[in-house]
Short mmCIF file of C-alpha atoms in Angstrom, two decimals:
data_model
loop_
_atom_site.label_atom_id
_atom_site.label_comp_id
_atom_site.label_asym_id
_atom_site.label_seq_id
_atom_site.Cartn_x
_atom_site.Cartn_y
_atom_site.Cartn_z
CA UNK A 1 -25.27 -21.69 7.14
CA UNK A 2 -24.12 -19.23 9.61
CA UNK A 3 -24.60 -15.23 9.11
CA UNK A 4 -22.19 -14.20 11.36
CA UNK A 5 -19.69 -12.29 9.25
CA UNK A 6 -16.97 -12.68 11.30
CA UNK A 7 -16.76 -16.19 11.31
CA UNK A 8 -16.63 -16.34 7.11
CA UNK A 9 -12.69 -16.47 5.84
CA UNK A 10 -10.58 -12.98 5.45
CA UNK A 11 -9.21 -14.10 2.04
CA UNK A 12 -10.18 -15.37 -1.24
CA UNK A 13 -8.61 -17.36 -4.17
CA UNK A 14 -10.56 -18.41 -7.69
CA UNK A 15 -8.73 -20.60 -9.58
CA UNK A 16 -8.64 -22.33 -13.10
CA UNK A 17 -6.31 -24.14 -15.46
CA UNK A 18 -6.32 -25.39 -19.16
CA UNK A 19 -4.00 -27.50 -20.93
CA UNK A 20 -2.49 -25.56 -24.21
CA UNK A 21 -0.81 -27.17 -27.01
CA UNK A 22 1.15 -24.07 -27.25
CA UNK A 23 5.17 -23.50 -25.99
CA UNK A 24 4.85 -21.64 -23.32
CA UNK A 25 7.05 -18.40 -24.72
CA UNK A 26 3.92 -18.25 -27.27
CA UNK A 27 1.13 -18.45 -23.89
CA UNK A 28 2.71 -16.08 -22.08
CA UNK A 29 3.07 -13.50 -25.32
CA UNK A 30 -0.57 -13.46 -24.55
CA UNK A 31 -0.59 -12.61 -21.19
CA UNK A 32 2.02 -10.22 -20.59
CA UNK A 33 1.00 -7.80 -23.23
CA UNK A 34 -2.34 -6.02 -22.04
CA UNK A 35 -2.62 -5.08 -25.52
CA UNK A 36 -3.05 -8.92 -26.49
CA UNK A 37 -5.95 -8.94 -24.06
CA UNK A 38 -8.60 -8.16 -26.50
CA UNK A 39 -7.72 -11.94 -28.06
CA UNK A 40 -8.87 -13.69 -24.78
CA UNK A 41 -10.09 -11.61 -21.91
CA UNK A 42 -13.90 -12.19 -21.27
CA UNK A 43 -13.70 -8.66 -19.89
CA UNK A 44 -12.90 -6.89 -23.06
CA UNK A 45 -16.18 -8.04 -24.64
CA UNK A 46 -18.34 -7.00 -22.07
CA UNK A 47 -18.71 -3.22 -23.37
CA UNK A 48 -18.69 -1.91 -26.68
CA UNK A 49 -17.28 1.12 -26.00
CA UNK A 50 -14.99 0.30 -23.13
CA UNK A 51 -11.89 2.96 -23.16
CA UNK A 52 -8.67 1.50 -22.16
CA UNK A 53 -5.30 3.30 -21.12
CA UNK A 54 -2.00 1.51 -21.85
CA UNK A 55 1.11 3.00 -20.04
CA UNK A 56 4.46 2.30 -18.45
CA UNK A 57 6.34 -0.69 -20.24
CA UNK A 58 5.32 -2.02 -23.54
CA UNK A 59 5.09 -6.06 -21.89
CA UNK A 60 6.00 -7.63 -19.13
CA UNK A 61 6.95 -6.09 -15.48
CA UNK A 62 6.11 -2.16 -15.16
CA UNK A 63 3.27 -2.44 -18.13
CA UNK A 64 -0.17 -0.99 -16.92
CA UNK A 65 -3.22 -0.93 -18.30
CA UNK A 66 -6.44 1.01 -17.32
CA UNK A 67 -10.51 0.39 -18.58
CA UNK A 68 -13.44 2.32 -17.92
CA UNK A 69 -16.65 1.00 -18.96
CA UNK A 70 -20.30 0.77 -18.25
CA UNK A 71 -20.96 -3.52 -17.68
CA UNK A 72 -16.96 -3.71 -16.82
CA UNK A 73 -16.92 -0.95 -14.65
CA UNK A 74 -13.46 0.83 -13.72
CA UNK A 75 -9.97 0.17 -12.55
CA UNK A 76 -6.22 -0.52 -13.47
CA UNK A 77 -3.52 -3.20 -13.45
CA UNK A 78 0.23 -3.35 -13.42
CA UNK A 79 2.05 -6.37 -14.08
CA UNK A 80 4.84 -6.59 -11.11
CA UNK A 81 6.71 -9.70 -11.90
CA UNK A 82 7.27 -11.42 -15.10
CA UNK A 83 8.95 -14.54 -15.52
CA UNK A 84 9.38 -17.62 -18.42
CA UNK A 85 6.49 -19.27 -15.55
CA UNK A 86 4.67 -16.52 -13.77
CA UNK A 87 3.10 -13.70 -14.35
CA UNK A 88 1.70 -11.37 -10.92
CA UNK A 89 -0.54 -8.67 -11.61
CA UNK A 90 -1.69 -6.10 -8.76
CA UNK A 91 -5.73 -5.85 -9.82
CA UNK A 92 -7.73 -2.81 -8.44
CA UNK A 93 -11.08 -2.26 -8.95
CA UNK A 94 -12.62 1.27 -8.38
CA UNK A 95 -16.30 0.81 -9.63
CA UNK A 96 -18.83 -0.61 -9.18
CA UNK A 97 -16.61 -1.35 -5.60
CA UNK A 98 -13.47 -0.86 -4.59
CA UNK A 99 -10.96 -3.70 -4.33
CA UNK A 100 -7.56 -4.60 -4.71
CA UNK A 101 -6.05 -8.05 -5.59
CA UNK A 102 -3.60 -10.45 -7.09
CA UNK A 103 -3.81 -12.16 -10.28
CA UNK A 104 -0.96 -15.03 -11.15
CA UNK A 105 -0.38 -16.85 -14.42
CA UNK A 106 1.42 -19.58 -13.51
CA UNK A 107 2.81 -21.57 -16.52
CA UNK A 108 4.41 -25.10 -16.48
CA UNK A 109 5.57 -26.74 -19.51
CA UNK A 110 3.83 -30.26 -19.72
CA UNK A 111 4.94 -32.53 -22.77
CA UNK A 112 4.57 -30.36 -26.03
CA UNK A 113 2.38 -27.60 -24.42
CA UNK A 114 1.43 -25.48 -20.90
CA UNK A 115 -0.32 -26.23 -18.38
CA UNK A 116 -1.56 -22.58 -17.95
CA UNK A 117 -3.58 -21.63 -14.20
CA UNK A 118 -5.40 -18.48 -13.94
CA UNK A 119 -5.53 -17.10 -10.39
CA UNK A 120 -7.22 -14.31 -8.02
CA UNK A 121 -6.70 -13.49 -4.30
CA UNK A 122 -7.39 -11.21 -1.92
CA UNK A 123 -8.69 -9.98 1.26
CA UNK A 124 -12.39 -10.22 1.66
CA UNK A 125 -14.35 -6.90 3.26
CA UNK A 126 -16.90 -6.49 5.16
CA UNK A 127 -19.30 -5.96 2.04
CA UNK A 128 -17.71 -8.87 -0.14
CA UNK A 129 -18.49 -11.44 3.24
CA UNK A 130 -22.07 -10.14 3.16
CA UNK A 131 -22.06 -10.20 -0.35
CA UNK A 132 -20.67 -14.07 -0.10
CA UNK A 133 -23.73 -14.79 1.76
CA UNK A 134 -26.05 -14.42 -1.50
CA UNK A 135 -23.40 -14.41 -3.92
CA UNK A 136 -21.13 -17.52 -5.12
CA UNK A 137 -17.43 -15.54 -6.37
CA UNK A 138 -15.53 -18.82 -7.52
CA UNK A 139 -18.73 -19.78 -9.55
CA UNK A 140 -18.72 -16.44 -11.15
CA UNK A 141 -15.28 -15.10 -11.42
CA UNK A 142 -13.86 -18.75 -12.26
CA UNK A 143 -16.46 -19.09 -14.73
CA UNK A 144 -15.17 -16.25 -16.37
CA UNK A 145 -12.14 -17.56 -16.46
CA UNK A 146 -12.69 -20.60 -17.61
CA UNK A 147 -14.02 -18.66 -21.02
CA UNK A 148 -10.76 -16.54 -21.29
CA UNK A 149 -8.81 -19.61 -20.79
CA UNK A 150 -10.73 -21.35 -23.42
CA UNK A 151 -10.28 -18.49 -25.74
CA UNK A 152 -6.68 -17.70 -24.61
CA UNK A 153 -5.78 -21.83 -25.53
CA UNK A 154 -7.80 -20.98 -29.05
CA UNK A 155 -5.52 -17.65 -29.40
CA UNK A 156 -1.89 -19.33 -28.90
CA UNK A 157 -3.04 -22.64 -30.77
CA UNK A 158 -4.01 -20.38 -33.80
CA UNK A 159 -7.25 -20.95 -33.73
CA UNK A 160 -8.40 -17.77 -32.93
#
């Protein structure tokens, strides 16, 4: 494996998909209402105490939501576009690091449910290529995802 940084890729993408026996007008309820978050987001569990900060539009494009917490660290989202198939979400992170990125819902109706995907990009730095060299993102980040998936499918199948 090589060390020189400049060689590793400048962008990112983690990406996961479950099949829900759900309609997808019920899935995306669940996704573009931050509020419904605490259902299914593996991030809401992480602190006790995390403090969140709804604002802007109850659902859907223009709602934002902001956490602060001490495993989950801090930063802020705002949904940008939200459609019947697709939801895009501008992600910034402020601690532990800084880092801005997108995450997409994309949802396609297959026979009686959704074929829901889960996905992250962005721009790799500097620090998250060095941190690439020890660190494995799409291991990590997409195995958080596939436990919010899991518990998003249990959520809109009422099994919550």
């Amino acid at each position: 494996m090589t060390t020189d940084l400049k060689t590793r890729p400048d962008i990112f993408r983690v990406e996961r998909s479950i099949q829900i026996a759900a309609a997808p007008e019920s899935v995306l309820a669940l996704i573009e209402d931050f509020r419904k978050w605490t259902q299914w987001s593996p991030y809401e569990h992480m602190d006790a105490d995390l403090k969140r900060t709804y604002g802007g539009a109850a659902k859907g494009e223009g709602a934002t939501y902001a956490w602060e917490g001490k495993k989950t660290g801090s930063g802020n989202m705002r949904i940008t576009r939200a459609t019947p198939s697709l939801v895009q979400i501008d992600l910034n992170m402020i601690k532990p690091f800084q880092a801005s990125n997108l995450a997409e819902f994309t949802l396609t109706p297959q026979g009686d449910g959704t074929r829901l995907t889960w996905a992250m990009s962005g721009t790799k730095t500097l620090i998250s290529k060095l941190m690439g060299l020890f660190f494995n993102m799409d291991r990590f980040v997409g195995g958080q995802f596939e436990t919010g998936l899991a518990d998003l499918k249990a959520a809109a199948e009422g099994r919550a």
